[in-house]
PDB file of C-alpha atoms in Angstrom:
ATOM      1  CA  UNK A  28    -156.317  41.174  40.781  1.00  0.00           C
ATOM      2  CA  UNK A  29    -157.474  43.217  38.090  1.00  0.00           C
ATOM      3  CA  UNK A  30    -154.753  41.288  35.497  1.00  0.00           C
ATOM      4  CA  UNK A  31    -156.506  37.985  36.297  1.00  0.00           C
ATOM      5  CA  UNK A  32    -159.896  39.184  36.015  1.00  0.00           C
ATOM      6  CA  UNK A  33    -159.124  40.164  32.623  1.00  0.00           C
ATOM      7  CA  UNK A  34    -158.237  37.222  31.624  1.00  0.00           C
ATOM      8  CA  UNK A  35    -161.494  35.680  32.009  1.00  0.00           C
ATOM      9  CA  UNK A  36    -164.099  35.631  29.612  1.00  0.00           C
ATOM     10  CA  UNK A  37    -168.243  35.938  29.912  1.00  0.00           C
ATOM     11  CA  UNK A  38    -169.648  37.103  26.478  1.00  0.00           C
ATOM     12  CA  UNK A  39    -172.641  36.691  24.276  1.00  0.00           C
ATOM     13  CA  UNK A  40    -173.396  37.977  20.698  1.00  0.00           C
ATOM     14  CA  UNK A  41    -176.110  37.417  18.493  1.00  0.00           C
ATOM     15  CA  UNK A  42    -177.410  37.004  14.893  1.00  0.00           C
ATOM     16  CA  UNK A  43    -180.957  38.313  15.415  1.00  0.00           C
ATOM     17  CA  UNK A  44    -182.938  36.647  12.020  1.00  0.00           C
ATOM     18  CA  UNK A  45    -186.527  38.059  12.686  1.00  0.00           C
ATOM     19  CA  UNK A  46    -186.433  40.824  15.192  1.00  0.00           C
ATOM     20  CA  UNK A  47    -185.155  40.260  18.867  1.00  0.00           C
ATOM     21  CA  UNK A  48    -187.279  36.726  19.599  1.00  0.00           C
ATOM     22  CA  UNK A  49    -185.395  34.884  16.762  1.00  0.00           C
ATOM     23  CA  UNK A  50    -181.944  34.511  16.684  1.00  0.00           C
ATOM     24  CA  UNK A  51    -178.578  32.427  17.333  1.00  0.00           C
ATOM     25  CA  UNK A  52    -176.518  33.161  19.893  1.00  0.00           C
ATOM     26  CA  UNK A  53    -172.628  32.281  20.594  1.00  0.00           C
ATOM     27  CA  UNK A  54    -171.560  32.157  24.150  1.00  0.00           C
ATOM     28  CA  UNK A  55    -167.866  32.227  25.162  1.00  0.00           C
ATOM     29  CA  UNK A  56    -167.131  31.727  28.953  1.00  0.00           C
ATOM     30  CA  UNK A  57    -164.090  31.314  30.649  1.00  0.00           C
ATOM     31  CA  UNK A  58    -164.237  31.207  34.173  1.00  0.00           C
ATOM     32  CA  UNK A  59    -160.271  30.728  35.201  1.00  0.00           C
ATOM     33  CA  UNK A  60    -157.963  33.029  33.708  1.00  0.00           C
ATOM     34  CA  UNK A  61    -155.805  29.838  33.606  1.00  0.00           C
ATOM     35  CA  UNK A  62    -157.731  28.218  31.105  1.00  0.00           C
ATOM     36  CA  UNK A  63    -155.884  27.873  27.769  1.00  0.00           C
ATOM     37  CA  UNK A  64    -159.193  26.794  26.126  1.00  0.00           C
ATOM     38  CA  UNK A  65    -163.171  29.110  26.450  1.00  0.00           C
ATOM     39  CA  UNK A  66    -165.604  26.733  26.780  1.00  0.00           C
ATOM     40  CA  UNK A  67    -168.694  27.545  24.203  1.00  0.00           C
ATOM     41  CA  UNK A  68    -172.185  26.789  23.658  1.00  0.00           C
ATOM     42  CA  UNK A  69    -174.633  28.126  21.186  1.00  0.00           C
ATOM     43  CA  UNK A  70    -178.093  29.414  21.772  1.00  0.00           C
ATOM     44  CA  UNK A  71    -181.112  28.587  19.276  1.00  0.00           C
ATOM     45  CA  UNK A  72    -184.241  31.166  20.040  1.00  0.00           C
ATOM     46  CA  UNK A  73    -187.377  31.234  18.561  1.00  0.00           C
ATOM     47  CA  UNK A  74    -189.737  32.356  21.049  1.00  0.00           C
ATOM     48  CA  UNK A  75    -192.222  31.585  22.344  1.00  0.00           C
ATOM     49  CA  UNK A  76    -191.612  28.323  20.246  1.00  0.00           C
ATOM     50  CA  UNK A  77    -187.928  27.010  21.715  1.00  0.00           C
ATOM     51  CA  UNK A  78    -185.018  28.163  23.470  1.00  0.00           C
ATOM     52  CA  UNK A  79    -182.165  25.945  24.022  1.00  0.00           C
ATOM     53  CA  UNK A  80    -178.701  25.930  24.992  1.00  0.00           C
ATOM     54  CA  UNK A  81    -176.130  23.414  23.691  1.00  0.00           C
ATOM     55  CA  UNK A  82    -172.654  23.149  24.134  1.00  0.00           C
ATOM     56  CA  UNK A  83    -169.856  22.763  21.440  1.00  0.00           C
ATOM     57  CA  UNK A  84    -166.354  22.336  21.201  1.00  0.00           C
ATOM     58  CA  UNK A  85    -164.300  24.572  22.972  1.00  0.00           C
ATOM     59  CA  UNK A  86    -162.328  27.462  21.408  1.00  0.00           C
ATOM     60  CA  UNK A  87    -158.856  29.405  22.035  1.00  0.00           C
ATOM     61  CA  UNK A  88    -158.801  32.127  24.133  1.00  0.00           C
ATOM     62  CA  UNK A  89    -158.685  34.555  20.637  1.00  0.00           C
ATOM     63  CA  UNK A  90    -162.342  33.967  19.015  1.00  0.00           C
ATOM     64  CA  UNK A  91    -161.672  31.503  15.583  1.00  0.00           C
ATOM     65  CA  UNK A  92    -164.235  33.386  13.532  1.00  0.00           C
ATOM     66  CA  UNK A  93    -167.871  31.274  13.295  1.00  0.00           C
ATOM     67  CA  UNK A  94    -168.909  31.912   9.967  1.00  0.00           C
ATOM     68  CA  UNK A  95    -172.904  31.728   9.649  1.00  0.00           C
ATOM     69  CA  UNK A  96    -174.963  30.180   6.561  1.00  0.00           C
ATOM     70  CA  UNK A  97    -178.249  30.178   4.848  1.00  0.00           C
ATOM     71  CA  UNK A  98    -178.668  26.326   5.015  1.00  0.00           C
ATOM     72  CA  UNK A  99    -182.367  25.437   4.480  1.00  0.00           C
ATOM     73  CA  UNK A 100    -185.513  26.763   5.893  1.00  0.00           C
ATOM     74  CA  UNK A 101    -184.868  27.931   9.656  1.00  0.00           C
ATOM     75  CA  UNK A 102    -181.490  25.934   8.824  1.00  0.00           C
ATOM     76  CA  UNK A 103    -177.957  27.531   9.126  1.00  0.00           C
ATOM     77  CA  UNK A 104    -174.638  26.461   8.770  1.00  0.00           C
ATOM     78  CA  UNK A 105    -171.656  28.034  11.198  1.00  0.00           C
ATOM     79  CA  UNK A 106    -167.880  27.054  10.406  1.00  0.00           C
ATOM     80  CA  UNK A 107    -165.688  27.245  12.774  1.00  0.00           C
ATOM     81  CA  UNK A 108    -162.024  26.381  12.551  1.00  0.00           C
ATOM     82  CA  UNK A 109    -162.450  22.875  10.939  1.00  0.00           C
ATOM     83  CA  UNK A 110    -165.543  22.076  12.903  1.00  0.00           C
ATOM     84  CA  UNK A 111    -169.226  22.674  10.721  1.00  0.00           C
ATOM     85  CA  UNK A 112    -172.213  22.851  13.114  1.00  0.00           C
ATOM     86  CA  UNK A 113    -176.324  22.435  12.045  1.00  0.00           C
ATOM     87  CA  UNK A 114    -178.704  24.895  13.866  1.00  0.00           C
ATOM     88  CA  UNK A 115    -182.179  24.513  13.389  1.00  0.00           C
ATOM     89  CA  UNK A 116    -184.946  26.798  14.769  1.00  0.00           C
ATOM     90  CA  UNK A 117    -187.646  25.256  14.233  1.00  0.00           C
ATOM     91  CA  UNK A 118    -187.222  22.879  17.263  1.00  0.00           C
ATOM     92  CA  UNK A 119    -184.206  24.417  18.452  1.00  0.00           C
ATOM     93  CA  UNK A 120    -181.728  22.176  18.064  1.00  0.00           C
ATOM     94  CA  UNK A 121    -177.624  22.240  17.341  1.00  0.00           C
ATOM     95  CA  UNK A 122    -175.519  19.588  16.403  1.00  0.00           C
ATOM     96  CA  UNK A 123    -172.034  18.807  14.907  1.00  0.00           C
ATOM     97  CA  UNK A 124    -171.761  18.094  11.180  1.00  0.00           C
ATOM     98  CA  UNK A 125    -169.539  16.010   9.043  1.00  0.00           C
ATOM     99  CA  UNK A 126    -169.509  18.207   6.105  1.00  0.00           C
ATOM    100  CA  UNK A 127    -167.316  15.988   4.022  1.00  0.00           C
ATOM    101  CA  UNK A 128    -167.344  18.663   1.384  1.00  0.00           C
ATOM    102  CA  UNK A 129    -166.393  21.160   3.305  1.00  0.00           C
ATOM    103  CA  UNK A 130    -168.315  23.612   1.081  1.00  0.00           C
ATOM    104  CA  UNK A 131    -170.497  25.997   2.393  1.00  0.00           C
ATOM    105  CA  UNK A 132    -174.326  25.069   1.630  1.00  0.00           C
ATOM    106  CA  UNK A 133    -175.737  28.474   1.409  1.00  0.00           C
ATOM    107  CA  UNK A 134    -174.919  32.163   1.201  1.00  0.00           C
ATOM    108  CA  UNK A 135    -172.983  33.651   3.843  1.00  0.00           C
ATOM    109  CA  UNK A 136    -174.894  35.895   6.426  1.00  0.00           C
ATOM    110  CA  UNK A 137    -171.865  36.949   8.327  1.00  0.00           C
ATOM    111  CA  UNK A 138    -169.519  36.150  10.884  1.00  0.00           C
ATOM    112  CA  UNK A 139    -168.987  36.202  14.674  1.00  0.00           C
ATOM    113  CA  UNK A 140    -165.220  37.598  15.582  1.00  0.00           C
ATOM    114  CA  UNK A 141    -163.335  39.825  17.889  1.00  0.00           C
ATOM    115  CA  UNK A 142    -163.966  43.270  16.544  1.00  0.00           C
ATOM    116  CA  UNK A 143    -161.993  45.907  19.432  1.00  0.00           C
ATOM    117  CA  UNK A 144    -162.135  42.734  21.691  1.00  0.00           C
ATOM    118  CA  UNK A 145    -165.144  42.098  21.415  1.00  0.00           C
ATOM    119  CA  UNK A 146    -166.915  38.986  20.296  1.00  0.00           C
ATOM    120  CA  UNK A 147    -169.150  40.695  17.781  1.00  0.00           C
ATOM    121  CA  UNK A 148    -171.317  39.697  15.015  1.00  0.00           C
ATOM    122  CA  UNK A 149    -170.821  40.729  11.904  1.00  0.00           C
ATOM    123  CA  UNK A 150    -173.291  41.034   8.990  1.00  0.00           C
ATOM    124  CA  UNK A 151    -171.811  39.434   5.331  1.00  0.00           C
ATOM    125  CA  UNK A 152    -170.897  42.512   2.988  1.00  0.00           C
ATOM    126  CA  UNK A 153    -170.442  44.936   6.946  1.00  0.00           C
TER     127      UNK A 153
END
């Protein structure tokens, strides 16, 4: 039983901007270790202003690093694969992007990824 269990997946890391109330989130859950896909979501948090949960586009089992960007004022950019996402704090809100460019609109903050199987966020320069 143990093998199947470990195939499943039920993680959340964060990018904490302004102390523990403001931050993004990435979720990864897989509920059947048959799956060949994790479903996702991201969290936006600004409390006590907003708090929401949105899904995205589902990943591989192995974590596609989710590169985070300085994109405007409570704006950032994450990159994921080929897929660019919008998350904006101020109301909470995520959303896909067509970033035709495919250049990154701000400096890079850091990125989530598997660090000793772990989906981990790691600051730019860590």
């Amino acid at each position: 039983m143990l093998p199947m269990l470990a195939a499943c997946e039920n993680s959340a890391t964060a990018f904490m901007i302004e102390g523990s109330q403001h931050a993004l989130i990435l979720v990864r859950e897989k509920p059947y270790f048959w799956q060949g896909t994790v479903n996702q979501a991201v969290i936006a948090s600004r409390l006590p202003h907003c708090q929401k949960r949105v899904p995205i586009h589902p990943d591989g089992t192995e974590l596609t690093p989710m590169e985070v960007f300085e994109a405007g004022e409570r704006l950032w950019a994450l990159h994921q694969g080929k897929r660019w996402y919008l998350v904006g704090t101020d109301k909470c809100q995520v959303q896909d992007w067509d970033n035709a460019a495919g250049a990154a609109p701000g400096a890079s903050l850091g990125t989530f990824r598997f660090k000793d199987g772990v989906a981990t966020f790691i600051p730019a320069g860590g």
